[in-house]
């Protein structure tokens, strides 16, 4: 049943907006009047465009929508999992979740997906019309659940997966707020000292004709440079940020950058663990949902954020299709931790590959939690140490001429 967006007046003459499902625009107006509402405008919630030739007379919904946030996607996945798991039809579940949705664009997306489902499309195919809101790996997991006949269970696993990602993201973001503020204050304090305090003190000593210590001369030179060229420094920094953002959007540059970063001593190991944990979690859900191994690997590859890792997964897929074992193919690419490779090999031998992927993900995520905790605990003192060194050097550059002046012989 099509979905319509309406704008109407209620009994009190107050204007309200919302969505309604009806067979036609006339039926929608009739339904609004039965609710004692005077319709002002009614229009389809979706815009329909014909599919390319050879795909029949059905339509593809092209909806202008905002991208769903990670939290919104997690919430609607949890709600759909509960409703579908309880035996409610998919179309009715989508309609109910849409009616309870908070933001307007969320309701529009869900109602448009519902329209496609009521027209006979599978849920995974209906989600294909909204790739920005429903990632490729999400759609692949839904498709695997539909094929295996366990959509509700797959949505439950998806919701758990999204909740864990959201929890880690929220935890890291919240923990980084204080260090970010501290860093901003540190940079501001040092810039203030260098541009206002050091020049005033330098004026006092240069007029005495004394030879200043090396550290003091260096600080005065840096201060003068910052005063004379600060517009160029700010503009250059802004241009560097814009240029970096543009270059990192190019796949070739991003692949090289991701490969270099992943080989760095500390952060590289952390990023490799992040990608390996996401890969194992995705593979666990897909394999346990009944997805074929090459298809599951392709979906997991699309979920990866590191382009260098995507390239290695492409080689793993190629090895699998030539008959090589999964654990052997993964070991040959040199990215995955030894424990994960051992558990995956055990899963291949025992026929419990999905379970072993899930256990590997649990272990890797525990290691990541420990790494995040240790890293965040060390970040604050590191920032304070850098701030202390910077301010200490500035203060020392001021004190050295004073000490030199006090030790000069009178005469």
Short mmCIF file of C-alpha atoms in Angstrom, two decimals:
data_model
loop_
_atom_site.label_atom_id
_atom_site.label_comp_id
_atom_site.label_asym_id
_atom_site.label_seq_id
_atom_site.Cartn_x
_atom_site.Cartn_y
_atom_site.Cartn_z
CA UNK A 1 0.00 0.00 0.00
CA UNK A 2 1.53 3.37 -0.99
CA UNK A 3 2.67 5.86 1.63
CA UNK A 4 1.69 9.54 1.54
CA UNK A 5 3.04 12.56 3.35
CA UNK A 6 0.33 14.94 4.46
CA UNK A 7 -0.11 18.39 5.93
CA UNK A 8 -3.48 18.97 7.57
CA UNK A 9 -5.38 21.03 10.12
CA UNK A 10 -6.82 19.38 13.22
CA UNK A 11 -10.02 20.36 15.11
CA UNK A 12 -8.26 23.21 16.87
CA UNK A 13 -6.96 24.59 13.57
CA UNK A 14 -3.41 23.53 14.34
CA UNK A 15 -1.25 22.49 11.41
CA UNK A 16 0.32 19.03 11.63
CA UNK A 17 2.45 16.86 9.37
CA UNK A 18 2.78 13.10 9.14
CA UNK A 19 2.57 9.99 7.01
CA UNK A 20 -0.36 7.78 6.12
CA UNK A 21 -0.81 4.66 4.02
CA UNK A 22 -3.74 4.36 1.63
CA UNK A 23 -4.66 2.89 -1.73
CA UNK A 24 -4.71 6.30 -3.41
CA UNK A 25 -4.50 10.01 -2.75
CA UNK A 26 -8.29 10.19 -2.62
CA UNK A 27 -8.39 7.39 -0.04
CA UNK A 28 -5.73 9.21 1.98
CA UNK A 29 -7.83 12.38 2.04
CA UNK A 30 -10.87 10.34 3.08
CA UNK A 31 -8.91 8.74 5.89
CA UNK A 32 -7.73 12.12 7.16
CA UNK A 33 -11.27 13.51 7.14
CA UNK A 34 -12.41 10.46 9.13
CA UNK A 35 -9.86 11.53 11.74
CA UNK A 36 -11.48 15.03 11.84
CA UNK A 37 -8.54 16.56 9.99
CA UNK A 38 -8.70 18.95 7.05
CA UNK A 39 -6.03 17.96 4.47
CA UNK A 40 -4.00 20.80 3.00
CA UNK A 41 -1.42 18.93 0.92
CA UNK A 42 -0.91 15.24 0.19
CA UNK A 43 1.92 13.76 -1.87
CA UNK A 44 3.66 10.43 -2.34
CA UNK A 45 6.42 9.72 0.14
CA UNK A 46 8.53 8.38 -2.69
CA UNK A 47 9.38 9.27 -6.25
CA UNK A 48 9.15 6.45 -8.71
CA UNK A 49 11.35 6.07 -11.75
CA UNK A 50 11.23 3.22 -14.26
CA UNK A 51 13.94 0.61 -14.03
CA UNK A 52 16.31 0.18 -16.96
CA UNK A 53 14.97 -1.86 -19.85
CA UNK A 54 14.87 -5.61 -19.39
CA UNK A 55 13.79 -5.41 -15.74
CA UNK A 56 10.06 -5.52 -16.27
CA UNK A 57 7.39 -2.99 -15.57
CA UNK A 58 8.07 -2.72 -11.84
CA UNK A 59 9.49 0.42 -10.36
CA UNK A 60 12.55 1.41 -8.36
CA UNK A 61 11.94 3.82 -5.54
CA UNK A 62 14.39 6.72 -5.58
CA UNK A 63 13.88 8.63 -2.38
CA UNK A 64 15.63 11.84 -1.49
CA UNK A 65 16.64 11.11 2.09
CA UNK A 66 19.18 11.93 4.73
CA UNK A 67 21.53 9.17 5.71
CA UNK A 68 20.53 7.20 8.78
CA UNK A 69 22.93 7.58 11.68
CA UNK A 70 24.55 4.55 13.28
CA UNK A 71 22.34 4.88 16.34
CA UNK A 72 19.15 5.12 14.27
CA UNK A 73 20.13 2.06 12.25
CA UNK A 74 20.85 0.13 15.43
CA UNK A 75 17.51 1.07 17.02
CA UNK A 76 15.34 0.20 14.03
CA UNK A 77 17.25 -3.08 13.56
CA UNK A 78 16.54 -4.03 17.18
CA UNK A 79 12.87 -3.14 16.81
CA UNK A 80 12.50 -5.05 13.54
CA UNK A 81 14.26 -8.07 15.05
CA UNK A 82 11.80 -8.14 17.95
CA UNK A 83 8.71 -7.75 15.75
CA UNK A 84 9.76 -10.17 13.00
CA UNK A 85 11.03 -12.67 15.56
CA UNK A 86 7.58 -12.55 17.19
CA UNK A 87 6.00 -13.60 13.92
CA UNK A 88 4.77 -10.24 12.61
CA UNK A 89 4.92 -9.83 8.80
CA UNK A 90 7.80 -7.76 7.48
CA UNK A 91 5.60 -5.07 5.91
CA UNK A 92 3.60 -4.58 9.10
CA UNK A 93 6.80 -4.49 11.16
CA UNK A 94 8.24 -1.77 8.93
CA UNK A 95 5.03 0.24 9.18
CA UNK A 96 4.93 -0.02 12.96
CA UNK A 97 8.59 0.98 13.38
CA UNK A 98 8.05 3.87 10.95
CA UNK A 99 5.10 5.16 12.96
CA UNK A 100 7.24 5.10 16.12
CA UNK A 101 10.23 6.70 14.38
CA UNK A 102 11.30 10.05 15.75
CA UNK A 103 12.89 11.91 12.88
CA UNK A 104 10.91 12.64 9.72
CA UNK A 105 13.48 11.27 7.26
CA UNK A 106 13.59 7.96 9.19
CA UNK A 107 9.84 7.50 8.75
CA UNK A 108 10.08 8.34 5.06
CA UNK A 109 12.81 5.77 4.45
CA UNK A 110 11.03 2.99 6.33
CA UNK A 111 7.70 3.70 4.66
CA UNK A 112 9.33 3.67 1.23
CA UNK A 113 10.99 0.33 2.04
CA UNK A 114 7.58 -0.94 3.19
CA UNK A 115 6.05 0.04 -0.15
CA UNK A 116 8.61 -2.04 -2.00
CA UNK A 117 8.07 -5.01 0.31
CA UNK A 118 4.29 -4.89 -0.19
CA UNK A 119 4.92 -4.89 -3.95
CA UNK A 120 6.56 -8.29 -3.59
CA UNK A 121 10.26 -7.48 -3.21
CA UNK A 122 12.43 -9.17 -0.61
CA UNK A 123 13.52 -6.97 2.27
CA UNK A 124 17.17 -7.08 1.18
CA UNK A 125 16.19 -5.98 -2.34
CA UNK A 126 14.03 -3.19 -0.93
CA UNK A 127 16.97 -1.95 1.16
CA UNK A 128 19.15 -1.77 -1.97
CA UNK A 129 17.39 1.48 -2.89
CA UNK A 130 18.96 3.20 0.11
CA UNK A 131 22.68 2.34 0.09
CA UNK A 132 23.65 5.38 2.17
CA UNK A 133 21.36 4.35 5.01
CA UNK A 134 21.81 0.57 4.84
CA UNK A 135 25.46 -0.44 4.16
CA UNK A 136 26.28 -3.22 1.71
CA UNK A 137 27.27 -5.65 4.45
CA UNK A 138 24.00 -4.94 6.27
CA UNK A 139 22.01 -5.78 3.15
CA UNK A 140 24.12 -8.90 2.58
CA UNK A 141 23.38 -10.15 6.11
CA UNK A 142 19.66 -9.53 5.65
CA UNK A 143 19.76 -11.41 2.34
CA UNK A 144 21.54 -14.34 4.01
CA UNK A 145 18.91 -14.42 6.75
CA UNK A 146 16.09 -14.43 4.22
CA UNK A 147 17.72 -17.26 2.26
CA UNK A 148 18.28 -19.35 5.40
CA UNK A 149 14.79 -18.64 6.76
CA UNK A 150 16.04 -16.99 9.97
CA UNK A 151 15.62 -13.26 9.33
CA UNK A 152 14.61 -12.44 12.90
CA UNK A 153 17.67 -14.18 14.35
CA UNK A 154 19.98 -12.48 11.86
CA UNK A 155 18.51 -9.07 12.71
CA UNK A 156 19.10 -9.80 16.40
CA UNK A 157 22.75 -10.54 15.67
CA UNK A 158 22.98 -7.44 13.50
CA UNK A 159 21.52 -5.32 16.29
CA UNK A 160 24.05 -6.76 18.77
CA UNK A 161 26.84 -6.04 16.31
CA UNK A 162 25.69 -2.45 15.74
CA UNK A 163 25.25 -1.91 19.48
CA UNK A 164 28.82 -3.01 20.17
CA UNK A 165 30.17 -0.72 17.46
CA UNK A 166 28.08 2.16 18.78
CA UNK A 167 29.23 1.50 22.36
CA UNK A 168 32.90 1.47 21.38
CA UNK A 169 32.47 4.61 19.29
CA UNK A 170 30.66 6.42 22.10
CA UNK A 171 33.23 5.31 24.64
CA UNK A 172 36.19 6.46 22.56
CA UNK A 173 34.52 9.74 21.60
CA UNK A 174 33.59 10.50 25.19
CA UNK A 175 37.04 9.61 26.45
CA UNK A 176 38.69 11.82 23.82
CA UNK A 177 36.69 14.95 24.68
CA UNK A 178 38.85 15.89 27.68
CA UNK A 179 42.20 15.24 25.90
CA UNK A 180 40.94 17.25 22.90
CA UNK A 181 40.01 20.19 25.13
CA UNK A 182 43.33 19.86 26.96
CA UNK A 183 45.24 19.85 23.67
CA UNK A 184 43.38 22.95 22.47
CA UNK A 185 44.13 24.76 25.71
CA UNK A 186 47.79 23.70 25.55
CA UNK A 187 48.22 24.97 22.00
CA UNK A 188 46.40 28.20 22.91
CA UNK A 189 48.58 28.82 25.98
CA UNK A 190 51.82 28.22 24.08
CA UNK A 191 50.68 30.43 21.17
CA UNK A 192 49.69 33.18 23.62
CA UNK A 193 53.04 33.06 25.37
CA UNK A 194 54.96 33.08 22.09
CA UNK A 195 53.05 35.95 20.48
CA UNK A 196 52.46 38.28 23.47
CA UNK A 197 54.71 37.44 26.44
CA UNK A 198 58.04 36.56 24.79
CA UNK A 199 58.16 39.69 22.53
CA UNK A 200 57.57 42.02 25.50
CA UNK A 201 60.32 40.40 27.52
CA UNK A 202 62.65 40.35 24.49
CA UNK A 203 62.28 44.14 24.21
CA UNK A 204 63.60 44.56 27.74
CA UNK A 205 66.78 42.56 27.11
CA UNK A 206 67.66 43.70 23.59
CA UNK A 207 67.83 47.29 24.77
CA UNK A 208 70.57 46.40 27.27
CA UNK A 209 73.02 45.33 24.57
CA UNK A 210 73.72 42.02 26.27
CA UNK A 211 74.35 38.74 24.47
CA UNK A 212 71.30 36.55 25.02
CA UNK A 213 71.51 32.78 25.59
CA UNK A 214 70.93 30.51 22.61
CA UNK A 215 67.57 29.23 23.87
CA UNK A 216 66.29 32.78 24.35
CA UNK A 217 67.41 33.80 20.83
CA UNK A 218 65.67 30.75 19.35
CA UNK A 219 62.43 31.55 21.18
CA UNK A 220 62.56 35.18 20.10
CA UNK A 221 63.11 34.13 16.48
CA UNK A 222 60.17 31.70 16.60
CA UNK A 223 58.00 34.37 18.22
CA UNK A 224 58.90 36.90 15.55
CA UNK A 225 58.19 34.42 12.80
CA UNK A 226 54.76 33.63 14.30
CA UNK A 227 53.92 37.33 14.60
CA UNK A 228 54.98 38.20 11.05
CA UNK A 229 53.61 35.19 9.21
CA UNK A 230 50.62 33.99 11.26
CA UNK A 231 48.12 34.63 8.40
CA UNK A 232 50.21 32.40 6.13
CA UNK A 233 50.55 29.75 8.83
CA UNK A 234 46.79 29.62 9.43
CA UNK A 235 46.04 29.67 5.69
CA UNK A 236 48.65 27.00 4.99
CA UNK A 237 47.27 24.76 7.73
CA UNK A 238 43.74 25.19 6.37
CA UNK A 239 44.90 24.44 2.82
CA UNK A 240 46.81 21.39 4.04
CA UNK A 241 43.67 20.02 5.71
CA UNK A 242 41.60 20.57 2.56
CA UNK A 243 44.26 19.02 0.31
CA UNK A 244 44.65 16.02 2.60
CA UNK A 245 40.90 15.48 2.64
CA UNK A 246 40.74 15.65 -1.16
CA UNK A 247 43.67 13.28 -1.68
CA UNK A 248 42.39 10.75 0.85
CA UNK A 249 39.15 10.52 -1.11
CA UNK A 250 41.12 9.12 -4.04
CA UNK A 251 41.24 5.34 -3.82
CA UNK A 252 44.83 5.06 -5.06
CA UNK A 253 46.14 7.56 -2.51
CA UNK A 254 43.98 6.14 0.27
CA UNK A 255 45.24 2.61 -0.40
CA UNK A 256 48.86 3.72 -0.10
CA UNK A 257 48.10 5.79 3.00
CA UNK A 258 46.21 2.94 4.72
CA UNK A 259 49.03 0.53 3.91
CA UNK A 260 51.66 2.86 5.39
CA UNK A 261 49.64 3.56 8.54
CA UNK A 262 48.92 -0.13 9.10
CA UNK A 263 52.69 -0.81 9.20
CA UNK A 264 53.44 1.76 11.91
CA UNK A 265 54.75 0.26 15.17
CA UNK A 266 51.90 0.93 17.63
CA UNK A 267 48.94 2.45 15.85
CA UNK A 268 49.39 0.06 12.92
CA UNK A 269 48.96 -3.00 15.13
CA UNK A 270 45.89 -1.43 16.71
CA UNK A 271 44.29 -0.67 13.33
CA UNK A 272 45.01 -4.20 12.09
CA UNK A 273 43.25 -5.60 15.16
CA UNK A 274 40.27 -3.30 14.53
CA UNK A 275 39.87 -4.51 10.95
CA UNK A 276 40.42 -8.16 11.94
CA UNK A 277 37.78 -7.92 14.70
CA UNK A 278 35.24 -6.33 12.34
CA UNK A 279 36.00 -8.95 9.69
CA UNK A 280 35.58 -11.87 12.12
CA UNK A 281 32.34 -10.45 13.56
CA UNK A 282 30.89 -9.92 10.08
CA UNK A 283 31.96 -13.35 8.88
CA UNK A 284 30.54 -14.98 12.01
CA UNK A 285 27.10 -13.49 11.40
CA UNK A 286 27.12 -14.28 7.68
CA UNK A 287 28.38 -17.86 7.95
CA UNK A 288 26.02 -18.70 10.81
CA UNK A 289 23.19 -17.22 8.73
CA UNK A 290 23.90 -19.64 5.90
CA UNK A 291 25.81 -17.43 3.48
CA UNK A 292 28.16 -19.17 1.02
CA UNK A 293 31.81 -18.57 1.96
CA UNK A 294 32.87 -16.55 -1.15
CA UNK A 295 29.74 -14.38 -0.87
CA UNK A 296 30.37 -13.87 2.84
CA UNK A 297 33.96 -12.85 2.14
CA UNK A 298 32.84 -10.34 -0.48
CA UNK A 299 30.32 -8.83 1.94
CA UNK A 300 32.95 -8.66 4.69
CA UNK A 301 35.32 -7.00 2.25
CA UNK A 302 32.75 -4.28 1.56
CA UNK A 303 32.43 -3.70 5.32
CA UNK A 304 36.18 -3.10 5.73
CA UNK A 305 37.27 0.50 6.21
CA UNK A 306 40.95 0.05 5.38
CA UNK A 307 41.57 -0.09 1.61
CA UNK A 308 44.85 -1.96 2.07
CA UNK A 309 42.94 -4.60 4.02
CA UNK A 310 40.32 -4.75 1.26
CA UNK A 311 43.08 -5.52 -1.23
CA UNK A 312 44.32 -8.41 0.88
CA UNK A 313 40.80 -9.77 1.25
CA UNK A 314 40.45 -9.69 -2.52
CA UNK A 315 43.49 -11.96 -2.73
CA UNK A 316 42.00 -14.25 -0.07
CA UNK A 317 38.78 -14.53 -2.11
CA UNK A 318 40.81 -15.36 -5.21
CA UNK A 319 42.67 -18.11 -3.32
CA UNK A 320 39.40 -19.54 -1.95
CA UNK A 321 37.87 -19.73 -5.41
CA UNK A 322 40.88 -21.71 -6.62
CA UNK A 323 40.35 -24.32 -3.89
CA UNK A 324 42.71 -23.14 -1.17
CA UNK A 325 41.68 -23.42 2.49
CA UNK A 326 40.43 -20.25 4.19
CA UNK A 327 42.91 -20.25 7.09
CA UNK A 328 45.83 -20.94 4.72
CA UNK A 329 44.75 -18.12 2.41
CA UNK A 330 44.40 -15.71 5.34
CA UNK A 331 47.74 -16.73 6.83
CA UNK A 332 49.47 -16.08 3.49
CA UNK A 333 48.36 -12.42 3.55
CA UNK A 334 50.05 -11.70 6.88
CA UNK A 335 47.41 -9.45 8.42
CA UNK A 336 45.46 -11.56 10.89
CA UNK A 337 46.56 -12.35 14.48
CA UNK A 338 47.86 -15.87 15.09
CA UNK A 339 45.10 -16.74 17.59
CA UNK A 340 42.36 -15.85 15.10
CA UNK A 341 44.03 -17.94 12.38
CA UNK A 342 44.29 -20.90 14.75
CA UNK A 343 40.62 -20.69 15.74
CA UNK A 344 39.48 -20.31 12.12
CA UNK A 345 41.54 -23.38 11.13
CA UNK A 346 39.90 -25.30 13.98
CA UNK A 347 36.50 -24.16 12.74
CA UNK A 348 37.24 -25.44 9.25
CA UNK A 349 38.18 -28.84 10.60
CA UNK A 350 35.20 -29.13 12.96
CA UNK A 351 32.56 -27.65 10.67
CA UNK A 352 31.84 -24.83 13.15
CA UNK A 353 33.42 -22.01 11.15
CA UNK A 354 30.76 -19.44 12.04
CA UNK A 355 31.11 -20.10 15.77
CA UNK A 356 34.90 -19.85 15.60
CA UNK A 357 34.68 -16.57 13.72
CA UNK A 358 32.39 -15.29 16.46
CA UNK A 359 34.75 -16.45 19.22
CA UNK A 360 37.70 -14.88 17.41
CA UNK A 361 35.79 -11.60 17.22
CA UNK A 362 35.01 -11.76 20.95
CA UNK A 363 38.68 -12.31 21.79
CA UNK A 364 39.91 -9.59 19.45
CA UNK A 365 37.35 -7.12 20.80
CA UNK A 366 38.44 -7.86 24.38
CA UNK A 367 42.03 -7.15 23.35
CA UNK A 368 40.90 -3.92 21.69
CA UNK A 369 39.03 -2.83 24.82
CA UNK A 370 42.20 -3.34 26.86
CA UNK A 371 44.27 -1.44 24.30
CA UNK A 372 41.79 1.44 24.23
CA UNK A 373 41.74 1.65 28.03
CA UNK A 374 45.53 1.69 28.29
CA UNK A 375 45.90 4.14 25.40
CA UNK A 376 43.38 6.61 26.77
CA UNK A 377 44.91 6.41 30.24
CA UNK A 378 48.32 7.25 28.78
CA UNK A 379 47.05 10.00 26.46
CA UNK A 380 46.22 12.53 29.16
CA UNK A 381 49.61 12.45 30.94
CA UNK A 382 51.36 12.53 27.55
CA UNK A 383 49.53 15.75 26.63
CA UNK A 384 50.31 17.26 30.02
CA UNK A 385 53.95 16.29 29.60
CA UNK A 386 54.16 17.96 26.18
CA UNK A 387 52.45 21.08 27.54
CA UNK A 388 54.81 21.15 30.50
CA UNK A 389 57.88 20.82 28.26
CA UNK A 390 56.66 23.60 25.96
CA UNK A 391 55.83 26.03 28.74
CA UNK A 392 59.01 25.06 30.61
CA UNK A 393 61.20 25.92 27.62
CA UNK A 394 59.48 29.30 27.24
CA UNK A 395 59.88 30.08 30.95
CA UNK A 396 63.52 28.93 30.86
CA UNK A 397 64.22 31.18 27.88
CA UNK A 398 63.00 34.11 30.00
CA UNK A 399 64.84 33.13 33.18
CA UNK A 400 68.24 32.51 31.57
CA UNK A 401 68.83 36.20 30.63
CA UNK A 402 67.72 37.26 34.12
CA UNK A 403 70.18 34.85 35.73
CA UNK A 404 72.89 36.02 33.31
CA UNK A 405 72.13 39.62 34.19
CA UNK A 406 72.41 38.91 37.92
CA UNK A 407 75.79 37.21 37.51
CA UNK A 408 77.32 40.01 35.40
CA UNK A 409 80.10 41.91 37.22
CA UNK A 410 79.30 45.51 38.20
CA UNK A 411 81.40 48.22 36.76
#
